[in-house]
GROMACS .gro file of C-alpha atoms in nm:
model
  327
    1UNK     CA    1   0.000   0.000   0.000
    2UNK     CA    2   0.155   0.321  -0.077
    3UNK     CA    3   0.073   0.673   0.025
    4UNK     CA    4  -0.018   0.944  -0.247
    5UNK     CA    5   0.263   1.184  -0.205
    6UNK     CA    6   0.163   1.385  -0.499
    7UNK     CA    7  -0.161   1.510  -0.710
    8UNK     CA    8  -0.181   1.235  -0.951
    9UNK     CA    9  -0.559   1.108  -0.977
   10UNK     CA   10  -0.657   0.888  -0.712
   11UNK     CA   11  -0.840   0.568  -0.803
   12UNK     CA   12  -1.061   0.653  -0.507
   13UNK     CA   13  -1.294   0.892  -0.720
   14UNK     CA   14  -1.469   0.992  -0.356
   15UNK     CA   15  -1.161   1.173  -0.215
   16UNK     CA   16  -1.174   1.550  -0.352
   17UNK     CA   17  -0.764   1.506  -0.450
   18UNK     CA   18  -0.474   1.297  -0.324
   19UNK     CA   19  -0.381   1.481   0.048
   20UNK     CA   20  -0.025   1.415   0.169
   21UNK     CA   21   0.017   1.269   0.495
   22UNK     CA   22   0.132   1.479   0.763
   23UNK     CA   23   0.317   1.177   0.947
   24UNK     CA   24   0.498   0.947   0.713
   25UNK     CA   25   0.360   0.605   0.658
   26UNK     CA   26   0.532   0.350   0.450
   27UNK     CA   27   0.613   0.446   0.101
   28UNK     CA   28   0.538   0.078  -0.032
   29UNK     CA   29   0.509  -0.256   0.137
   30UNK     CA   30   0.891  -0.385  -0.042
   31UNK     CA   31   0.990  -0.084   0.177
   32UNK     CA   32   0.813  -0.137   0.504
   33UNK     CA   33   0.947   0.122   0.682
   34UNK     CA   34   0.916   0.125   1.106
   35UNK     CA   35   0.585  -0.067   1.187
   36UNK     CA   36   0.429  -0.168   0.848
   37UNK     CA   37   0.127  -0.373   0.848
   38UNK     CA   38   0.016  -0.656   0.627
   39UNK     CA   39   0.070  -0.698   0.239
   40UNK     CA   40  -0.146  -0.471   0.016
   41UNK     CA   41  -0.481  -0.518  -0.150
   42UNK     CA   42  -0.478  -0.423  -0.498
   43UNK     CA   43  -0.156  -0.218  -0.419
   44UNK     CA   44  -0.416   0.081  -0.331
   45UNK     CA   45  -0.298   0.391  -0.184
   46UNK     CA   46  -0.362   0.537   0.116
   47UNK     CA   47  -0.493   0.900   0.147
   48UNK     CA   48  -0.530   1.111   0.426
   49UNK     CA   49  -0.837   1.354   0.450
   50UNK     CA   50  -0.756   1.724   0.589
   51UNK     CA   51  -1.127   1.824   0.558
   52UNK     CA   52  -1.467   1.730   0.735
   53UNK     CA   53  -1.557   1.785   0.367
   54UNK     CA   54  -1.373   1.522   0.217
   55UNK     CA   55  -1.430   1.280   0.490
   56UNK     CA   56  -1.825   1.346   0.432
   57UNK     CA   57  -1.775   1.233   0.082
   58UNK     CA   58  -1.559   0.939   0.134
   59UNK     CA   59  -1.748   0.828   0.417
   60UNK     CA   60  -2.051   0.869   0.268
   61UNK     CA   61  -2.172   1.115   0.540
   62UNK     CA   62  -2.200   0.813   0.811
   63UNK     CA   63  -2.261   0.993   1.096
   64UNK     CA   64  -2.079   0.778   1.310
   65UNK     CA   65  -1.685   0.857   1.113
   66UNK     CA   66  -1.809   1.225   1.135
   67UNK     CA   67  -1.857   1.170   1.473
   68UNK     CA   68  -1.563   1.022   1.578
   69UNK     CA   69  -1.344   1.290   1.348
   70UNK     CA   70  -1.453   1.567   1.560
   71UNK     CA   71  -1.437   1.856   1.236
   72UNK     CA   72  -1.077   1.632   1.262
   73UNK     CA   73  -0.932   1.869   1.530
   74UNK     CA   74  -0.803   1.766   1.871
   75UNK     CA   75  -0.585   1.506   1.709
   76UNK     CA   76  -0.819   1.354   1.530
   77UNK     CA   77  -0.724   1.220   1.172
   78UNK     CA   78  -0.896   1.032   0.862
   79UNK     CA   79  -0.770   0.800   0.588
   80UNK     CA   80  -0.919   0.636   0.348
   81UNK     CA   81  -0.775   0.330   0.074
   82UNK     CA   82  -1.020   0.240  -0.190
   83UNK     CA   83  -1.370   0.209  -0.025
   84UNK     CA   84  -1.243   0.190   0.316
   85UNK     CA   85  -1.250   0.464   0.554
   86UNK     CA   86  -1.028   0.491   0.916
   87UNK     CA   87  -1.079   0.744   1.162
   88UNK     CA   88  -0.866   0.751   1.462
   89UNK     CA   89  -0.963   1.000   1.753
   90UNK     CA   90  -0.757   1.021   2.104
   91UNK     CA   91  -0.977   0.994   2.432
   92UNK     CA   92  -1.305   1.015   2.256
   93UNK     CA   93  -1.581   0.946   2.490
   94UNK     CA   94  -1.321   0.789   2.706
   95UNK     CA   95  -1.108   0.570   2.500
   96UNK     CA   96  -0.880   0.619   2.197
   97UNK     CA   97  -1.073   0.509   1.922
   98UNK     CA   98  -1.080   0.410   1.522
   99UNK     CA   99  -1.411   0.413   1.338
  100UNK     CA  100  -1.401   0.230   1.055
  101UNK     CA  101  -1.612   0.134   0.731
  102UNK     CA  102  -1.594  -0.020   0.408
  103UNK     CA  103  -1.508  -0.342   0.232
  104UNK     CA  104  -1.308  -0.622   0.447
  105UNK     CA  105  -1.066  -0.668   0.188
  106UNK     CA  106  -0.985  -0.292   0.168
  107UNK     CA  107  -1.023  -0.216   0.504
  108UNK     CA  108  -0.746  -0.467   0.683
  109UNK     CA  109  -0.440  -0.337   0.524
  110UNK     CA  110  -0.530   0.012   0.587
  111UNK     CA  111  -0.669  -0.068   0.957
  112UNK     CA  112  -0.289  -0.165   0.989
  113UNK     CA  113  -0.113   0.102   0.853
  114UNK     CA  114  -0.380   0.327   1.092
  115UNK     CA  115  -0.238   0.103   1.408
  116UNK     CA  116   0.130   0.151   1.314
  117UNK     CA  117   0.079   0.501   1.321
  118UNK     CA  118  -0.159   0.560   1.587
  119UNK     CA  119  -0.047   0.298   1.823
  120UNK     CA  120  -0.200  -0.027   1.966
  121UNK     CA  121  -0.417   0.160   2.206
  122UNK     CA  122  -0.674   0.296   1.949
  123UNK     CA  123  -0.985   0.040   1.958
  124UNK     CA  124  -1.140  -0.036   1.594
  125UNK     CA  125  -1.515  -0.007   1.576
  126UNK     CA  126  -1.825   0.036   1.371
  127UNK     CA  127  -2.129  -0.175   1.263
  128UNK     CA  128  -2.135  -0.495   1.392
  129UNK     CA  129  -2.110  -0.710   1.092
  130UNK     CA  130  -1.802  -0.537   0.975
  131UNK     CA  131  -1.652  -0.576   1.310
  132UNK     CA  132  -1.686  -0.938   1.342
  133UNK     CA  133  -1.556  -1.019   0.970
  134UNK     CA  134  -1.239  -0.841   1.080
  135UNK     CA  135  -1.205  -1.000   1.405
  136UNK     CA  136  -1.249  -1.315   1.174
  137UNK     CA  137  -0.976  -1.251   0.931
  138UNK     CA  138  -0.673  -1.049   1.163
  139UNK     CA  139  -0.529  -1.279   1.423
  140UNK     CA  140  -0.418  -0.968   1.631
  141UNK     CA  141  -0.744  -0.827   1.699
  142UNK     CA  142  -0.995  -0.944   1.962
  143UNK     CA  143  -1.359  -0.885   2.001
  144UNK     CA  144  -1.492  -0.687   2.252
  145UNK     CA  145  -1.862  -0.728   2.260
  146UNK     CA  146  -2.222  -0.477   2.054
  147UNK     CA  147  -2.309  -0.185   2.127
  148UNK     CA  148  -2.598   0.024   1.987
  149UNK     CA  149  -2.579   0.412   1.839
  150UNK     CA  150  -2.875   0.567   1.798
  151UNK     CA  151  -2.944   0.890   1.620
  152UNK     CA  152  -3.213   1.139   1.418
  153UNK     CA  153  -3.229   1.439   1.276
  154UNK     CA  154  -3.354   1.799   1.335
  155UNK     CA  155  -3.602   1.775   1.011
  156UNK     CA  156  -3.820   1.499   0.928
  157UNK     CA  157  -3.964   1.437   1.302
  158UNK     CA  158  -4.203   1.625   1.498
  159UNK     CA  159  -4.004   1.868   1.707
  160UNK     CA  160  -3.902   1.723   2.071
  161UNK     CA  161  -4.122   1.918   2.379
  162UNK     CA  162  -3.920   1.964   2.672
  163UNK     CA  163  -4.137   2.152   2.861
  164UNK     CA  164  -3.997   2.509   2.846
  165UNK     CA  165  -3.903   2.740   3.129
  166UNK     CA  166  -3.641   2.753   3.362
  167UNK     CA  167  -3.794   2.850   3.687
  168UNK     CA  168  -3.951   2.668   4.010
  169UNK     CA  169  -4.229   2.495   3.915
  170UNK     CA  170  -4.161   2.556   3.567
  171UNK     CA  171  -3.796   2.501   3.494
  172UNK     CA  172  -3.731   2.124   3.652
  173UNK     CA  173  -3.637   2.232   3.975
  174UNK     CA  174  -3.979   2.331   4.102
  175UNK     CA  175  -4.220   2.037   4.231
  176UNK     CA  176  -4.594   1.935   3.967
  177UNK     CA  177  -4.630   1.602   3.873
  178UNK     CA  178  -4.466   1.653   3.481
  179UNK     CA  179  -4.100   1.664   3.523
  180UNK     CA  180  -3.932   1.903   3.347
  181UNK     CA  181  -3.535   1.969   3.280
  182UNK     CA  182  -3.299   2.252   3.293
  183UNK     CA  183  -2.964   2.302   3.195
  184UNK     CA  184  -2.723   2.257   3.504
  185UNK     CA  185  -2.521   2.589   3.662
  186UNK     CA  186  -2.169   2.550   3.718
  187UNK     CA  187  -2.257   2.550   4.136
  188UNK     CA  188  -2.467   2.190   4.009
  189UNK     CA  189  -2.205   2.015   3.918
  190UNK     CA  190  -2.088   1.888   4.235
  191UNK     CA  191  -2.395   1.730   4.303
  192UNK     CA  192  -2.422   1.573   3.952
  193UNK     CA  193  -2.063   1.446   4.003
  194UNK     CA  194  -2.204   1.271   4.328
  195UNK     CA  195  -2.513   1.134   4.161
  196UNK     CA  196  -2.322   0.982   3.907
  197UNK     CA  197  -2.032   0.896   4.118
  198UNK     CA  198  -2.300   0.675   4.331
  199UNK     CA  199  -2.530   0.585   4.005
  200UNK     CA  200  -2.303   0.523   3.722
  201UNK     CA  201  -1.961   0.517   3.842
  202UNK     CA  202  -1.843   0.384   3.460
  203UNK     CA  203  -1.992   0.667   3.287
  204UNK     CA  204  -1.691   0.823   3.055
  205UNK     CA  205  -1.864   1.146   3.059
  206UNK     CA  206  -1.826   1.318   3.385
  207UNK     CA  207  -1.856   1.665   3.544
  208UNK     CA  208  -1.545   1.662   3.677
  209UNK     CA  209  -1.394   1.571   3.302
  210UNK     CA  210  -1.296   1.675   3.006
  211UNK     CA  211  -1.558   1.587   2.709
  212UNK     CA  212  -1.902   1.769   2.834
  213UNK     CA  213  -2.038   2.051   2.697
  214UNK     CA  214  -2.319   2.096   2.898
  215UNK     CA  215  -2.534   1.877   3.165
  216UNK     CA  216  -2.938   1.842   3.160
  217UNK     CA  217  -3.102   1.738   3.497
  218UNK     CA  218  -3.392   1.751   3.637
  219UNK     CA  219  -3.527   1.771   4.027
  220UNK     CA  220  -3.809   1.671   4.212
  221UNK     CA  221  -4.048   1.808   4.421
  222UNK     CA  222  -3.768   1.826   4.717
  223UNK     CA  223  -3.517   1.990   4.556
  224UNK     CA  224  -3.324   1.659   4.467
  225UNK     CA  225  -3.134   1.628   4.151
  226UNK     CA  226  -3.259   1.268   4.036
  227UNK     CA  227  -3.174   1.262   3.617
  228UNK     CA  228  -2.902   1.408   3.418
  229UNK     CA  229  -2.757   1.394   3.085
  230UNK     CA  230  -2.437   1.516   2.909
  231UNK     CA  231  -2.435   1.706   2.574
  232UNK     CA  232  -2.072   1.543   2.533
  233UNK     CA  233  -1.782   1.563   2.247
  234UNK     CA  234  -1.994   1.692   1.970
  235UNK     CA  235  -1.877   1.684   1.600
  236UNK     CA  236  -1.993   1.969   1.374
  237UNK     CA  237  -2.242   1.798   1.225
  238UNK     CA  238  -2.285   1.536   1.503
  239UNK     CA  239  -2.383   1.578   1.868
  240UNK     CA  240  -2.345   1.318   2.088
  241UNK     CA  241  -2.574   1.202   2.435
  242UNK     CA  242  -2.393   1.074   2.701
  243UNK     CA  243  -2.369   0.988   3.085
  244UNK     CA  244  -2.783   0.921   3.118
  245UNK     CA  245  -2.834   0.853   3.483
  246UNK     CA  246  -3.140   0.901   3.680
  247UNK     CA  247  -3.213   0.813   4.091
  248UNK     CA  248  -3.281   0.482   4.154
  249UNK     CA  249  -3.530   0.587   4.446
  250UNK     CA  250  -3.626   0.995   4.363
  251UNK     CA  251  -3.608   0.910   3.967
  252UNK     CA  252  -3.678   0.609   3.836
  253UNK     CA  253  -4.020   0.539   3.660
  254UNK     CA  254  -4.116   0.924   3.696
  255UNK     CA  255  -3.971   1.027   3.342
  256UNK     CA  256  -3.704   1.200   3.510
  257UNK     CA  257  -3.426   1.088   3.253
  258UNK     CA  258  -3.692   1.114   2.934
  259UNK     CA  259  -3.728   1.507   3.056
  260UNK     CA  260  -3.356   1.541   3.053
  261UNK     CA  261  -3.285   1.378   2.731
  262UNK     CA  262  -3.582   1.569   2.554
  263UNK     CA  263  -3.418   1.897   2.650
  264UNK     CA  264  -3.015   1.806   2.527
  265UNK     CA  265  -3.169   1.634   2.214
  266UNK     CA  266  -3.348   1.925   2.131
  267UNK     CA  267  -3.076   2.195   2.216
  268UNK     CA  268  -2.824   1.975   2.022
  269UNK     CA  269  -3.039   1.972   1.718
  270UNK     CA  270  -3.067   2.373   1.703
  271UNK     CA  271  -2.668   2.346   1.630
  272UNK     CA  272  -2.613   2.028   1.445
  273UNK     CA  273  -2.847   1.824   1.192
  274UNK     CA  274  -2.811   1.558   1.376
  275UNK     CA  275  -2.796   1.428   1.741
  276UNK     CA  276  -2.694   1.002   1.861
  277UNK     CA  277  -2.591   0.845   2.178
  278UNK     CA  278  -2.450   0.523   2.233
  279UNK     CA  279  -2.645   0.233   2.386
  280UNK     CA  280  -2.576  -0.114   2.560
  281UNK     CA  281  -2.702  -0.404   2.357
  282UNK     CA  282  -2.877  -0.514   2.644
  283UNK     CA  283  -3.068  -0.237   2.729
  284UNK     CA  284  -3.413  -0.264   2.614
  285UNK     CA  285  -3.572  -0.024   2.821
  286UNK     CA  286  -3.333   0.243   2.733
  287UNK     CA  287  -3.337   0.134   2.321
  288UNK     CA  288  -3.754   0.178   2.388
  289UNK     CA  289  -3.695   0.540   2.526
  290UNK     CA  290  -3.480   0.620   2.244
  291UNK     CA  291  -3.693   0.521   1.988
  292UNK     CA  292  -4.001   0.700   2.117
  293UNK     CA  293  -3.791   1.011   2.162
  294UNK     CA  294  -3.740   0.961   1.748
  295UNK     CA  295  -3.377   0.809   1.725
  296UNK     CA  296  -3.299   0.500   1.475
  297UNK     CA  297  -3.105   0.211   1.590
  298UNK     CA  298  -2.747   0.053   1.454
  299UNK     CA  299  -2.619  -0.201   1.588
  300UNK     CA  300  -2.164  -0.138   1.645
  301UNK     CA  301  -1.935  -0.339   1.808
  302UNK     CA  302  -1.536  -0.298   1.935
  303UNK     CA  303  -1.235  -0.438   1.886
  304UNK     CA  304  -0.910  -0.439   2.081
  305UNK     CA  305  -0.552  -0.505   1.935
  306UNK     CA  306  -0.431  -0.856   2.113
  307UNK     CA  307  -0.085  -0.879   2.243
  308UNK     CA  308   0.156  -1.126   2.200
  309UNK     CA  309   0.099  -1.277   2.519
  310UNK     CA  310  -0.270  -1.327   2.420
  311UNK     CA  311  -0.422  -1.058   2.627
  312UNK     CA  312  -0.587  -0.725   2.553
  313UNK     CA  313  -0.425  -0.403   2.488
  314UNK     CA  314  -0.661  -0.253   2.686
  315UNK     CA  315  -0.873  -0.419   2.980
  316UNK     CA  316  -1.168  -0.469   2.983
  317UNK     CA  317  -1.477  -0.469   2.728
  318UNK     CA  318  -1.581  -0.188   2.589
  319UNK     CA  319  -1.889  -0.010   2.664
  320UNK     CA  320  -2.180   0.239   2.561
  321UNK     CA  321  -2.240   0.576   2.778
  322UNK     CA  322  -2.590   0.607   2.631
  323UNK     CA  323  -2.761   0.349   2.885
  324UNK     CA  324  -3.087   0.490   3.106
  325UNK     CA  325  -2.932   0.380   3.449
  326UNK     CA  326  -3.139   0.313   3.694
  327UNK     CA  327  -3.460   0.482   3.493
   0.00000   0.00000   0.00000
């Protein structure tokens, strides 16, 4: 696989024109260079995209690459070979991560030149199917288990109601038997570290982090913050739910969490055409919610590069931050 270091017509017609690499990769697999992956396919070569504009056309605007590129700032960066499309993005949503799409036979050789530059920490995902057929054909990766993302847009859907106001009684921290949310104060976010601290102690998106953007919560008739939800790591075209958590005892069954995620889905469609979370596989309840509040399903899963001892990178599974806990 070789890396376009010129302007000569790509045979990738998606890619706007051939953009040089800003790190070296291997110039061709007879001259490996530190780290080279496995033999070519089709001798292809390997293209790195500068622009959220050129990744929307090779990627075929999937929501999820534009996602994880993140406009392809904070050290984010895109590739693509052929059909196949790699994203690798550093501590996003809590891991170092690769999103990945396109054929099998494209996609391995350019998953490994992604690795040898990135490092062994970044985990490969995307839809499920894809996943697995990798995992299936490259002896040094390891499945990690599904995941859903779930997503909609601002157009198309009847417009979320969260309630309005911002008041007692009127703003979610007022009593009235329709809970409604409000956008957390910086003097809140103690008390939503503590309720997820005690609630969802795995959450990657945390006040006390790097990631949010803003928290929705709502409280109940006592004063008691029982449901939040971050507006976390949004993408210019993409924002992103994360962190849902509600009281098991002041919050759950009450709607508390639906009121909070009705109010960040609707103020992260105002900025972006589109809004998704991430979702355990498990989670019924929580896939249920989502759907009535408009969002599709897809069905992802991870990978993890396998040492040579057998084990993991990186411990344990990996896991979805879009989960109603304790709703």
């Amino acid at each position: 696989m070789r890396v376009s270091q010129d302007r000569a017509t790509p045979r990738r017609v998606a890619v706007h024109r051939p953009v040089q690499c800003r790190t070296a990769l291997p110039q061709r697999y007879d001259d490996p260079g530190p780290g080279a992956g496995r033999g070519p396919a089709q001798n292809e070569y390997v293209f790195e995209l500068t622009a959220e504009g050129q990744l929307r056309t090779a990627a075929d605007d999937d929501a999820l690459l534009l996602w994880a590129a993140q406009g392809l700032t904070g050290g984010a960066r895109a590739w693509t070979s052929g059909r196949a499309v790699a994203v690798a993005s550093p501590a996003l949503s809590g891991r170092d991560r690769i999103a990945v799409r396109g054929p099998v036979a494209e996609l391995l050789p350019l998953l490994d030149e992604v690795t040898a530059l990135v490092g062994p920490s970044y985990r490969p995902f995307g839809d499920a199917d894809l996943l697995a057929e990798l995992c299936a054909r490259h002896d040094g990766l390891e499945a990690l288990g599904r995941f859903g993302w779930m997503q909609r847009t601002a157009t198309g859907l009847p417009p979320l109601d969260t309630g309005g106001g911002s008041g007692a009684g009127s703003g979610g921290r007022g009593g009235g038997e329709r809970p409604v949310a409000h956008w957390l104060a910086s003097d809140e976010l103690d008390e939503a570290a503590d309720l997820i601290d005690r609630h969802f102690p795995t959450s990657h998106a945390h006040p006390h982090r790097p990631g949010v953007r803003a928290w929705a919560g709502v409280r109940d008739g006592a004063g008691r913050l029982t449901a939040l939800v971050a507006d976390a790591w949004p993408a210019p075209t993409v924002g992103l739910l994360a962190g849902v958590v509600s009281d098991p005892v002041h919050g759950r069954g009450r709607g508390h969490a639906e009121a909070a995620c009705r109010l960040a889905l609707a103020g992260i469609l105002e900025r972006s055409p589109r809004a998704a979370l991430m979702v355990d596989a498990w989670n019924e309840p929580a896939i249920g919610l989502y759907r009535r509040l408009g969002l599709d399903h897809r069905q992802l899963a991870a990978a993890a590069q396998r040492r040579a001892d057998g084990a993991d990178e990186a411990d344990g599974a990996d896991r979805a931050d879009g989960a109603v806990r304790n709703r």
